Structures are given as structure tokens and as C-alpha cells.
Coordinates of C-alpha atoms in Angstrom, one line a residue:
X1 CA 132.2 96.7 -0.6
X2 CA 130.4 100.0 -0.8
X3 CA 130.5 99.9 -4.6
X4 CA 129.2 96.3 -4.7
X5 CA 126.3 97.3 -2.5
X6 CA 125.5 100.3 -4.8
X7 CA 125.5 98.0 -7.8
X8 CA 123.1 95.6 -5.9
X9 CA 120.7 98.4 -5.2
X10 CA 120.8 99.5 -8.9
X11 CA 120.2 95.9 -10.0
X12 CA 117.2 95.6 -7.6
X13 CA 115.7 98.8 -9.2
X14 CA 116.3 97.4 -12.7
X15 CA 114.6 94.2 -11.8
X16 CA 111.6 96.1 -10.5
X17 CA 111.5 98.3 -13.7
X18 CA 111.7 95.2 -15.9
X19 CA 109.0 93.5 -14.0
X20 CA 106.8 96.6 -14.4
X21 CA 107.4 96.6 -18.2
X22 CA 106.5 93.0 -18.5
X23 CA 103.3 93.4 -16.4
X24 CA 102.2 96.4 -18.3
X25 CA 102.7 94.8 -21.7
X26 CA 101.0 91.5 -20.5
X27 CA 98.1 93.7 -19.4
X28 CA 97.8 95.3 -22.9
X29 CA 98.1 92.0 -24.7
X30 CA 95.6 90.4 -22.3
X31 CA 93.1 93.3 -23.0
X32 CA 93.5 92.9 -26.8
X33 CA 93.0 89.2 -26.6
X34 CA 89.9 89.7 -24.5
X35 CA 88.6 92.3 -26.9
X36 CA 89.4 89.9 -30.0
X37 CA 87.4 86.9 -28.4
X38 CA 84.5 89.2 -27.5
X39 CA 84.2 90.1 -31.2
X40 CA 84.3 86.3 -32.0
X41 CA 81.5 85.5 -29.5
X42 CA 79.3 88.5 -29.3
X43 CA 79.7 90.7 -32.3
X44 CA 77.9 90.2 -35.6
X45 CA 79.8 88.7 -38.4
X46 CA 82.2 91.1 -40.0
X47 CA 81.4 92.4 -43.4
X48 CA 84.3 94.4 -44.7
X49 CA 87.1 92.6 -42.7
X50 CA 87.9 89.1 -41.8
X51 CA 88.8 88.0 -38.4
X52 CA 92.4 87.4 -39.5
X53 CA 92.4 91.2 -40.6
X54 CA 91.2 92.1 -37.1
X55 CA 93.9 90.0 -35.4
X56 CA 96.7 91.5 -37.3
X57 CA 95.1 95.0 -36.9
X58 CA 95.3 94.4 -33.2
X59 CA 99.0 93.3 -33.4
X60 CA 99.8 96.5 -35.2
X61 CA 97.9 98.6 -32.6
X62 CA 100.0 96.9 -29.8
X63 CA 103.2 97.5 -31.7
X64 CA 102.4 101.2 -32.2
X65 CA 100.8 101.9 -28.7
X66 CA 102.4 99.5 -26.3
X67 CA 105.8 101.2 -26.1
X68 CA 104.3 104.6 -25.6
X69 CA 102.0 103.5 -22.8
X70 CA 104.9 101.7 -21.2
X71 CA 107.2 104.7 -21.3
X72 CA 104.5 107.1 -19.9
X73 CA 103.6 104.7 -17.0
X74 CA 107.3 104.1 -16.0
X75 CA 107.8 108.0 -15.9
X76 CA 104.7 108.3 -13.7
X77 CA 105.8 105.4 -11.6
X78 CA 109.3 106.9 -11.0
X79 CA 107.8 110.2 -10.1
X80 CA 105.5 108.5 -7.6
X81 CA 108.5 107.0 -5.8
X82 CA 108.2 103.4 -7.0
X83 CA 111.9 103.0 -7.6
X84 CA 113.3 105.5 -5.0
X85 CA 111.0 104.3 -2.2
X86 CA 109.4 107.7 -1.7
X87 CA 107.5 108.3 1.6
X88 CA 104.1 108.0 0.1
X89 CA 104.9 104.9 -1.7
X90 CA 106.4 103.2 1.5
X91 CA 103.4 104.2 3.6
X92 CA 100.3 102.2 4.5
X93 CA 98.4 103.4 1.3
X94 CA 100.8 101.9 -1.2
X95 CA 97.8 100.1 -3.1
X96 CA 96.1 103.5 -3.4
X97 CA 99.4 105.2 -4.7
X98 CA 99.9 102.4 -7.2
X99 CA 96.4 102.6 -8.5
X100 CA 96.6 106.4 -8.9
X101 CA 99.9 106.1 -10.8
X102 CA 98.6 103.5 -13.1
X103 CA 95.4 105.5 -13.6
X104 CA 97.4 108.7 -14.4
X105 CA 99.7 106.9 -16.9
X106 CA 96.6 105.6 -18.8
X107 CA 94.9 109.0 -18.6
X108 CA 98.0 110.7 -20.2
X109 CA 98.2 108.0 -22.8
X110 CA 94.4 108.4 -23.6
X111 CA 94.9 112.2 -23.9
X112 CA 97.7 111.8 -26.3
X113 CA 95.9 109.3 -28.3
X114 CA 92.8 111.4 -28.5
X115 CA 94.8 114.4 -30.1
X116 CA 97.2 112.2 -32.2
X117 CA 94.8 109.5 -33.2
X118 CA 95.9 107.3 -36.2
X119 CA 98.3 104.5 -35.2
X120 CA 97.6 105.1 -31.5
X121 CA 93.8 104.5 -31.7
X122 CA 93.6 101.4 -29.4
X123 CA 89.9 100.3 -29.0
X124 CA 88.4 102.0 -26.0
X125 CA 87.1 98.8 -24.5
X126 CA 90.5 97.3 -24.8
X127 CA 92.1 100.3 -23.2
X128 CA 89.7 100.1 -20.2
X129 CA 90.3 96.3 -19.8
X130 CA 94.2 97.0 -20.0
X131 CA 93.9 99.6 -17.2
X132 CA 91.9 97.4 -14.9
X133 CA 94.4 94.4 -15.4
X134 CA 97.4 96.7 -15.0
X135 CA 96.0 98.1 -11.7
X136 CA 95.2 94.6 -10.4
X137 CA 98.6 93.0 -11.3
X138 CA 100.7 95.8 -10.2
X139 CA 99.0 96.1 -6.9
X140 CA 99.1 92.5 -6.3
X141 CA 102.8 92.2 -7.3
X142 CA 103.6 94.9 -4.5
X143 CA 101.3 93.1 -1.9
X144 CA 102.9 89.8 -2.8
X145 CA 106.5 91.2 -2.4
X146 CA 105.6 92.5 1.1
X147 CA 103.8 89.4 2.1
X148 CA 106.8 87.3 1.0
X149 CA 109.2 89.6 2.8
X150 CA 107.2 89.2 6.1
X151 CA 107.2 85.4 5.6
X152 CA 111.0 85.4 5.2
X153 CA 111.6 87.7 8.1
X154 CA 109.3 85.5 10.3
X155 CA 111.1 82.4 9.2
X156 CA 114.5 84.1 10.1
X157 CA 113.1 85.1 13.4
X158 CA 112.2 81.4 14.1
X159 CA 115.5 79.9 12.8
X160 CA 117.8 82.5 14.5
X161 CA 116.8 83.0 18.2
X162 CA 118.9 85.2 20.4
X163 CA 122.2 83.4 20.8
X164 CA 123.4 85.3 23.9
X165 CA 121.8 87.2 26.7
X166 CA 123.2 90.8 27.2
X167 CA 124.9 91.2 30.6
X168 CA 128.0 93.2 29.9
X169 CA 128.0 96.3 27.7
X170 CA 131.0 98.1 26.4
X171 CA 130.2 101.8 25.9
X172 CA 132.9 103.6 23.9
X173 CA 132.8 107.4 24.3
X174 CA 130.4 107.0 27.2
X175 CA 131.4 110.2 29.1
X176 CA 130.1 112.5 26.3
X177 CA 126.8 114.2 25.6
X178 CA 124.7 111.2 24.9
X179 CA 126.9 108.7 26.8
X180 CA 126.5 110.5 30.1
X181 CA 122.7 110.4 29.7
X182 CA 122.8 106.7 28.7
X183 CA 125.1 105.5 31.4
X184 CA 122.5 105.8 34.4
X185 CA 119.9 104.1 32.2
X186 CA 122.1 101.1 31.6
X187 CA 123.1 100.9 35.3
X188 CA 119.5 101.2 36.4
X189 CA 118.6 98.3 34.2
X190 CA 121.2 96.1 35.9
X191 CA 123.8 95.9 33.1
X192 CA 127.5 95.7 33.9
X193 CA 129.0 98.6 32.0
X194 CA 132.6 99.0 30.9
X195 CA 133.4 102.5 29.9
X196 CA 136.1 103.1 27.4
X197 CA 136.8 106.9 27.1
X198 CA 139.8 109.1 27.0
X199 CA 138.0 111.4 29.5
X200 CA 139.2 114.6 28.0
X201 CA 136.4 116.4 29.7
X202 CA 137.3 114.8 32.9
X203 CA 135.0 112.5 35.1
X204 CA 132.6 115.3 36.0
X205 CA 130.1 114.3 33.3
X206 CA 129.6 110.8 34.9
X207 CA 130.4 111.7 38.6
X208 CA 127.1 110.4 39.9
X209 CA 127.9 107.0 38.6
X210 CA 131.6 106.8 39.5
X211 CA 131.1 104.6 42.6
X212 CA 128.4 102.3 41.0
X213 CA 129.5 98.6 41.6
X214 CA 128.5 97.6 37.9
X215 CA 130.6 100.5 36.4
X216 CA 134.2 99.7 35.1
X217 CA 136.2 102.6 33.7
X218 CA 139.0 102.3 31.2
X219 CA 140.6 105.6 30.6
X220 CA 142.2 105.1 27.2
X221 CA 142.3 106.2 23.5
X222 CA 139.8 104.1 21.6
X223 CA 142.1 104.3 18.5
X224 CA 144.6 101.9 20.4
X225 CA 143.9 98.5 19.2
X226 CA 145.5 96.8 22.2
X227 CA 143.2 98.8 24.6
X228 CA 140.1 98.0 22.5
X229 CA 141.0 94.2 22.6
X230 CA 141.4 94.5 26.3
X231 CA 138.0 96.3 26.7
X232 CA 136.3 93.8 24.5
X233 CA 137.0 90.8 26.8
X234 CA 133.7 89.0 28.0
X235 CA 131.5 91.7 26.3
X236 CA 128.1 90.9 25.0
X237 CA 127.3 94.2 23.2
X238 CA 129.2 97.4 22.1
X239 CA 127.7 100.9 22.0
X240 CA 130.1 103.1 20.0
X241 CA 129.4 106.7 20.7
X242 CA 132.9 108.0 20.5
X243 CA 133.7 110.6 17.8
X244 CA 134.6 114.1 17.0
X245 CA 130.9 115.5 16.8
X246 CA 129.7 118.5 14.9
X247 CA 130.6 120.2 11.7
X248 CA 132.9 123.0 13.1
X249 CA 134.7 120.7 15.4
X250 CA 135.4 118.2 12.6
X251 CA 136.5 120.9 10.3
X252 CA 139.3 122.0 12.6
X253 CA 141.4 119.0 11.5
X254 CA 140.0 116.8 8.8
X255 CA 142.8 114.3 9.0
X256 CA 142.1 113.8 12.7
X257 CA 138.3 113.6 12.1
X258 CA 138.8 110.8 9.5
X259 CA 141.1 108.9 11.9
X260 CA 138.8 109.2 15.0
X261 CA 135.4 108.9 13.2
X262 CA 136.1 106.4 10.5
X263 CA 139.5 104.5 11.1
X264 CA 138.8 103.8 14.6
X265 CA 135.3 102.8 13.9
X266 CA 136.4 100.1 11.5
X267 CA 139.0 98.8 13.9
X268 CA 136.6 98.6 16.9
X269 CA 133.9 96.7 14.7
X270 CA 136.6 94.2 13.5
X271 CA 137.7 93.6 17.1
X272 CA 134.0 93.3 18.2
X273 CA 133.3 90.8 15.3
X274 CA 136.4 88.8 16.1
X275 CA 135.5 88.5 19.7
X276 CA 132.1 87.1 18.9
X277 CA 130.0 90.3 19.7
X278 CA 126.9 90.2 17.7
X279 CA 125.4 93.5 18.8
X280 CA 127.1 96.8 17.7
X281 CA 125.3 100.1 18.1
X282 CA 126.7 102.9 16.3
X283 CA 125.9 106.6 16.7
X284 CA 125.4 108.3 13.3
X285 CA 123.6 111.4 12.5
X286 CA 120.8 112.9 10.4
X287 CA 123.4 115.3 9.0
X288 CA 124.2 112.7 6.4
X289 CA 121.0 113.9 4.5
X290 CA 122.6 117.4 4.1
X291 CA 120.5 119.6 2.0
X292 CA 117.2 118.3 0.8
X293 CA 113.6 119.7 0.6
X294 CA 111.7 116.3 0.8
X295 CA 110.6 114.3 3.8
X296 CA 113.4 111.8 4.2
X297 CA 113.6 108.3 5.5
X298 CA 116.3 105.8 6.0
X299 CA 116.3 104.8 2.3
X300 CA 116.4 108.4 1.0
X301 CA 119.5 109.6 -1.0
X302 CA 122.3 111.0 1.2
X303 CA 123.7 114.5 0.5
X304 CA 126.5 115.3 3.0
X305 CA 127.8 118.9 3.0
X306 CA 130.5 118.5 5.7
X307 CA 133.5 116.2 6.6
X308 CA 131.4 115.3 9.7
X309 CA 128.7 113.8 7.7
X310 CA 130.9 112.2 5.2
X311 CA 132.9 110.4 7.9
X312 CA 129.6 109.0 9.3
X313 CA 128.4 107.8 5.9
X314 CA 131.7 106.1 5.4
X315 CA 131.5 104.5 8.8
X316 CA 127.9 103.3 8.1
X317 CA 129.2 101.7 4.9
X318 CA 132.2 100.0 6.6
X319 CA 129.8 98.6 9.3
X320 CA 127.1 97.3 6.9
X321 CA 129.8 95.7 4.7
X322 CA 130.9 93.7 7.7
X323 CA 127.4 92.6 8.7
X324 CA 126.7 88.8 8.8
X325 CA 124.2 86.6 10.6
X326 CA 126.5 86.7 13.5
X327 CA 127.3 90.4 13.4
X328 CA 124.4 92.8 13.2
X329 CA 125.3 96.5 13.5
X330 CA 122.5 98.9 14.3
X331 CA 123.0 102.4 12.9
X332 CA 121.2 105.2 14.8
X333 CA 120.9 108.5 12.9
X334 CA 120.2 111.0 15.6
X335 CA 118.5 114.4 15.0
X336 CA 119.8 117.6 16.3
X337 CA 120.2 117.0 19.9
X338 CA 119.2 119.5 22.8
X339 CA 118.7 119.5 26.5
X340 CA 121.0 118.7 29.5
X341 CA 123.1 115.7 30.3
X342 CA 126.1 115.1 32.3
X343 CA 128.2 116.7 29.7
X344 CA 125.8 119.4 28.3
X345 CA 126.7 121.3 25.1
X346 CA 125.9 124.8 24.2
X347 CA 127.2 124.6 20.6
X348 CA 123.7 123.1 19.5
X349 CA 121.0 125.4 18.2
X350 CA 118.2 125.0 20.9
X351 CA 120.6 125.2 23.9
X352 CA 122.7 128.0 22.4
X353 CA 119.7 130.2 21.4
X354 CA 117.9 129.6 24.8
X355 CA 121.1 130.8 26.6
X356 CA 121.5 133.8 24.3
X357 CA 117.9 134.8 24.9
X358 CA 118.4 134.6 28.8
X359 CA 121.8 136.2 29.0
X360 CA 121.8 138.7 26.1
X361 CA 118.2 139.1 25.4
X362 CA 118.7 138.4 21.7
X363 CA 117.9 135.2 19.7
X364 CA 120.2 135.5 16.7
X365 CA 118.9 133.5 13.7
X366 CA 120.9 133.0 10.6
X367 CA 118.8 132.1 7.7
X368 CA 115.8 130.7 9.4
X369 CA 113.9 128.6 6.8
X370 CA 116.2 125.6 7.1
X371 CA 114.6 122.6 8.6
X372 CA 116.1 120.3 11.3
X373 CA 114.8 117.3 13.3
X374 CA 115.3 117.7 17.0
X375 CA 115.6 115.2 19.8
X376 CA 116.3 115.5 23.5
X377 CA 119.5 114.0 24.6
X378 CA 117.6 111.9 27.2
X379 CA 115.4 110.5 24.3
X380 CA 118.6 109.8 22.2
X381 CA 120.0 107.7 25.1
X382 CA 116.6 106.0 25.4
X383 CA 116.6 105.0 21.7
X384 CA 120.1 103.4 22.3
X385 CA 118.7 101.6 25.2
X386 CA 115.6 100.4 23.2
X387 CA 117.9 99.2 20.4
X388 CA 120.0 97.2 22.9
X389 CA 117.1 95.5 24.3
X390 CA 115.2 94.7 21.0
X391 CA 115.6 91.4 19.4
X392 CA 118.6 91.3 17.2
X393 CA 116.4 90.0 14.3
X394 CA 114.6 93.5 14.4
X395 CA 117.6 95.8 14.7
X396 CA 120.6 93.9 13.3
X397 CA 121.9 95.3 10.0
X398 CA 119.3 98.1 10.1
X399 CA 119.4 102.0 10.1
X400 CA 117.0 104.1 12.2
X401 CA 116.4 107.7 12.3
X402 CA 116.0 108.8 15.9
X403 CA 113.4 111.5 16.8
X404 CA 109.8 112.2 15.8
X405 CA 108.0 114.2 13.0
X406 CA 106.5 116.5 15.5
X407 CA 110.0 118.0 16.3
X408 CA 110.8 118.8 12.8
X409 CA 111.1 122.6 13.0
X410 CA 112.7 125.5 11.1
X411 CA 115.3 127.5 12.9
X412 CA 113.0 130.4 12.7
X413 CA 110.3 128.3 14.4
X414 CA 112.7 127.4 17.1
X415 CA 113.7 131.1 17.7
X416 CA 110.1 132.1 18.0
X417 CA 109.4 129.1 20.4
X418 CA 112.1 130.4 22.6
X419 CA 111.1 133.9 22.5
X420 CA 107.6 132.8 23.8
X421 CA 109.3 131.2 26.8
X422 CA 111.7 134.1 27.3
X423 CA 109.4 137.1 26.6
X424 CA 112.1 139.7 27.4
X425 CA 114.1 138.5 24.5
X426 CA 113.7 139.2 20.7
X427 CA 114.4 137.3 17.6
X428 CA 117.0 139.0 15.5
X429 CA 117.5 137.9 11.8
X430 CA 121.2 137.8 10.9
X431 CA 120.9 137.3 7.1
X432 CA 121.7 134.0 5.3
X433 CA 123.4 131.1 6.9
X434 CA 126.5 129.5 5.7
X435 CA 125.3 126.1 7.0
X436 CA 123.7 124.4 3.9
X437 CA 122.0 121.7 5.8
X438 CA 118.3 121.6 5.4
X439 CA 116.3 118.4 6.1
X440 CA 112.9 117.1 7.4
X441 CA 113.1 113.5 8.6
X442 CA 110.5 110.6 8.9
X443 CA 110.7 108.5 12.0
X444 CA 108.1 105.9 11.1
X445 CA 110.7 103.0 11.1
X446 CA 111.9 103.4 14.6
X447 CA 108.3 104.1 15.9
X448 CA 106.9 101.1 14.1
X449 CA 109.8 98.7 14.8
X450 CA 110.8 99.6 18.4
X451 CA 107.7 101.5 19.6
X452 CA 110.0 104.5 20.1
X453 CA 108.3 107.7 21.1
X454 CA 110.3 110.6 22.6
X455 CA 109.4 111.8 26.1
X456 CA 110.5 115.2 25.8
X457 CA 109.2 118.1 23.7
X458 CA 111.3 121.1 22.5
X459 CA 109.4 123.4 24.8
X460 CA 110.2 121.1 27.9
X461 CA 113.8 121.1 26.9
X462 CA 114.0 124.9 26.5
X463 CA 112.4 125.2 30.0
X464 CA 115.1 122.6 31.3
X465 CA 117.9 124.9 29.9
X466 CA 116.3 128.0 31.4
X467 CA 116.0 126.4 34.8
X468 CA 119.8 125.4 34.7
X469 CA 121.0 128.8 33.8
X470 CA 118.7 130.7 36.3
X471 CA 119.6 128.4 39.1
X472 CA 123.2 128.8 38.5
X473 CA 123.9 125.1 37.6
X474 CA 125.3 126.4 34.3
X475 CA 127.4 129.5 35.2
X476 CA 128.8 130.4 31.9
X477 CA 127.3 128.8 28.7
X478 CA 130.3 130.2 26.7
X479 CA 132.8 128.2 28.7
X480 CA 134.9 126.0 26.3
X481 CA 133.8 122.8 28.2
X482 CA 130.3 123.3 26.8
X483 CA 131.5 123.5 23.2
X484 CA 133.2 120.8 21.1
X485 CA 134.8 123.2 18.7
X486 CA 136.0 125.7 21.5
X487 CA 137.5 122.9 23.6
X488 CA 139.3 121.3 20.8
X489 CA 140.5 124.6 19.5
X490 CA 141.8 125.6 23.0
X491 CA 143.2 122.5 24.4
X492 CA 141.8 119.3 23.1
X493 CA 143.6 118.5 20.0
X494 CA 146.9 118.4 21.6
X495 CA 145.8 115.2 23.3
X496 CA 144.8 113.5 20.0
X497 CA 147.8 112.5 17.9
X498 CA 147.1 111.9 14.3
X499 CA 147.9 108.6 12.5
X500 CA 147.9 108.3 8.7
X501 CA 146.0 105.6 6.9
X502 CA 145.3 105.8 3.2
X503 CA 142.3 103.5 3.0
X504 CA 140.2 105.9 5.2
X505 CA 140.7 108.8 2.7
X506 CA 139.9 106.5 -0.2
X507 CA 136.6 105.4 1.4
X508 CA 135.6 109.0 2.2
X509 CA 136.4 110.0 -1.4
X510 CA 134.6 106.9 -2.8
X511 CA 131.5 107.5 -0.7
X512 CA 131.4 111.2 -1.8
X513 CA 131.8 110.3 -5.5
X514 CA 129.0 107.7 -5.3
X515 CA 126.6 110.1 -3.6
X516 CA 127.4 112.8 -6.3
X517 CA 126.8 110.3 -9.0
X518 CA 123.5 109.2 -7.6
X519 CA 122.4 112.9 -7.2
X520 CA 123.4 113.7 -10.8
X521 CA 121.3 110.7 -12.0

């Protein structure tokens, strides 16, 4: 299914390229025809040539020049993001970007024609007309495609009203970092919540909600199909947060990571779909973008550098391959999370560096120039709630980056920000970083679609961590319970028995191969 979807995307790009070739050549032909009839109507009778000679001369000029102009324009279009859906091309100034790209293509062609001359000497009047016609038709073709897409979406919205109100929500992995922040939000909204979690960190992360009348707790392994079937009864929506999270924790046992993060996800989604659940919200990660210097959105190429990211990409592909009009998964790619929740983590950069600044007086920065998008854990939970309450026609079968552009920071900037709030500390450079991730992320889609705006800033999150440590609420940030990799190394993996399944390995390898092929292209 993933291969079929990749072929579909490539076919869509080829269709767009073919359409642009056709429009560019029609523009040139139109310009030459206009020029020819202008000669017939307005110019003096020809002396040395007949109009038949002029006609065939124009045909030869089109044959000699049309292909070169087309190639130049297609290269410029590709570099402008026409076929990779670059950030500028997808923005509100698409018509301007198209106009600029067409104009640049014609200027380059004119420059080459000026120096080469000969067979490339298209009449200047015809060249100007061709440029104007190309701008008009290429801009109109993009606007028409957008308008048609909006009309189709509006028609779908009318024809597919919400079939089912949401009362009962199954939260898988709801006692973790995001889950313990989400749980009180769901209960405050009046939802009946069924929590399926192995509770390897105990019930302390959700102790404030344990006695809530709308909370039902199932302590079980979400890899057990019978437990998942039992948990899915009479459920209206599923929020799947359960996973081994983070590159170091996932690297401890890659077999176990594939089983927990991928195999279980497919099984849970199949049970949900078979149970008639249409809403399925899945926690993914911006780590899928890996190492990339561009501003990235949901349609950007993926470049995973860890088993954690590869397992999430494979899970996304499984879920999207299962999507139908009655089953609409929503994939949330969270930025790097910070701040406190019921199950706070200190193996994440902002929380960790803040604790080190307070306790050790040193903010150790490895590398420093690598970019990360940050989002507070409370805002991550808010994004899940917003997705749950949005119309399915807006969020079904969709991917959303979760965060905001203002919280794209380099690690060095984060260290300096913490140092300003903890003046007694100092930023200490520790050389290069073995972590190859580097990505800045666009959050236009979730903001424009759901109206999502984070309520927390990085500075406020740092102050929250400072207060928790200084007040004694966090006694020892190095305790294993605050770190996924430490906890699983010390005691957690003994509770997670591995099960073998070949298809999961094949899908992980297939996804990695496809991504490498796209990157090579």
C-alpha cells in the first residue's frame, strides 16, 4: 500500500509537469499565431517574402525554440517548489511565485537567445505575448485547481455529516507524558475516558484523576489483541499515545521498538476500524523529518535518522493505507516537548538543560546549531483535544505538525535562553553532537485548519521547571522515573516480552528504502 501511494504521488507530479509543458507550448504557439495575424492585418505587404514563407519560418522558430524554453521553465518551476510543494509555493502568494518563476524562465531564455542568436531568434513581440499568456494560463490553472479542491471539500462536508457524537474515548498509553496532561482535559470536557495502559510507571502520573467517575482504567498490555478488543467496546474515538518514545530508548531494543510502536499500532487500528470507530488520533513526531535545512511542512520529504522515527513513519503509512470514508486517522507530529505533566520527563532538552543549570550550574550544549521545533506538553495535549473535537471532515486522513514557528530554536539559543533565566549558570560547549537531527517546521496547517495556537512559551516552560525543582516537587531530576531510556534500561524492558512478526520488519525496511530513493532523486 505504501508503494502504491508513492506511485500515486509520482503520477500526480508527472501530470502536473505534463500540464505545464502543454500550457507553455500552447502559449508560444498562441503568441506566434497572434504575431502572424498582426502581420496580415497591420503590416505593409511583404516584398522579399510571402506570407507562406513567414508562416513556415514561424513553424521552424517554434521547433527550434519551444523545447529549450520549456526545459528552462520546467527547471525554474521545479526549483520554485511547483512539484515538491515548497513552503513559498503553498503560501498565500502562490500567484506571485508562479509569475516570478515564469518571468525568470523567459528572461533566462531571452538571455540565451541574445548571445546565441540564429535559430533561437524568436520575434520579440511574439516572445512578450508568449510570456503574458504563459503567466495568465499558469496562474489561472493553479487558482482553478485550488477552487475546485475547495468545492469538492465543501461538497464532501455536506454529503458526509458527523455520523456519531463522541461520548466515550479510549486513550491508549494515557498515563505517559502527554497522556497525563490530556486526561484532565478530557474529563473536564465531560468525556467518559477508558484508559488502557500497562502502568509501568505506576498510577502516580494520573493520581489526581483516579477517583473521577468518568474514568475507567484497564491495566493491560496494548499489544494483547483480546485486551484491545475488550477496551474498544462502545468506544466512539481512539487516541493512541502508547509507544516507546525517544531515539535512545528505542535504540535499546530495536525488535521491541518495532513490536510496540508499529505492530501494535496496526493491530489497534484494525480493531478500531472493525469496531466501527471512525476517529483515530495517532501520536507521531517531527523527528520523521530527520536532518533537513529547509522549512518543513506536512508534505516535505522525510529523512529519518533513528529507529524511533522509522517506526513512526511506518505506522503513519499503515494508518493512511487503512483510511476510508468511515475510518479517518489523524496523525499528529509533535515537536520536541518540554514542561511538566503528571509523568514529567527530564530526558528532553529543555527540561534537562534547565535542571542542569539549576543543580550543576552548567548548561552543556553539544553542537548547538541544530534546529528543533518545541511545544509544551500541555499544548501537545490541547492539540489532541482540538483534533478530537474538530469535524472529521477537517481532520480525517490528515497529518498535522504540532507547535508554532515562534518556537523553532537552535539548541544554542535554548541554552542561552535558560542561562538568562538562571544567571548563575553558564553555557558550556561540548563539541559536536552525534544526534544528526536538524529541522525547522511550519505549523501553518494546524493553525489554519484548527485555529491551534500554543498557550505556553519556552521561557514560561523553563520557569515552570525552575519552580518545580526549587520547590522540591522534583527532588532528583536524574531519577530513572524521569527518563525513558534510564527506566527501560534499569527495569522496564523485563515487563515487555518481544513477539516476532516479519511484516513489521519488511515495512520498516520498505519505508526506509522509499525515503532513500526519494532523497536520491
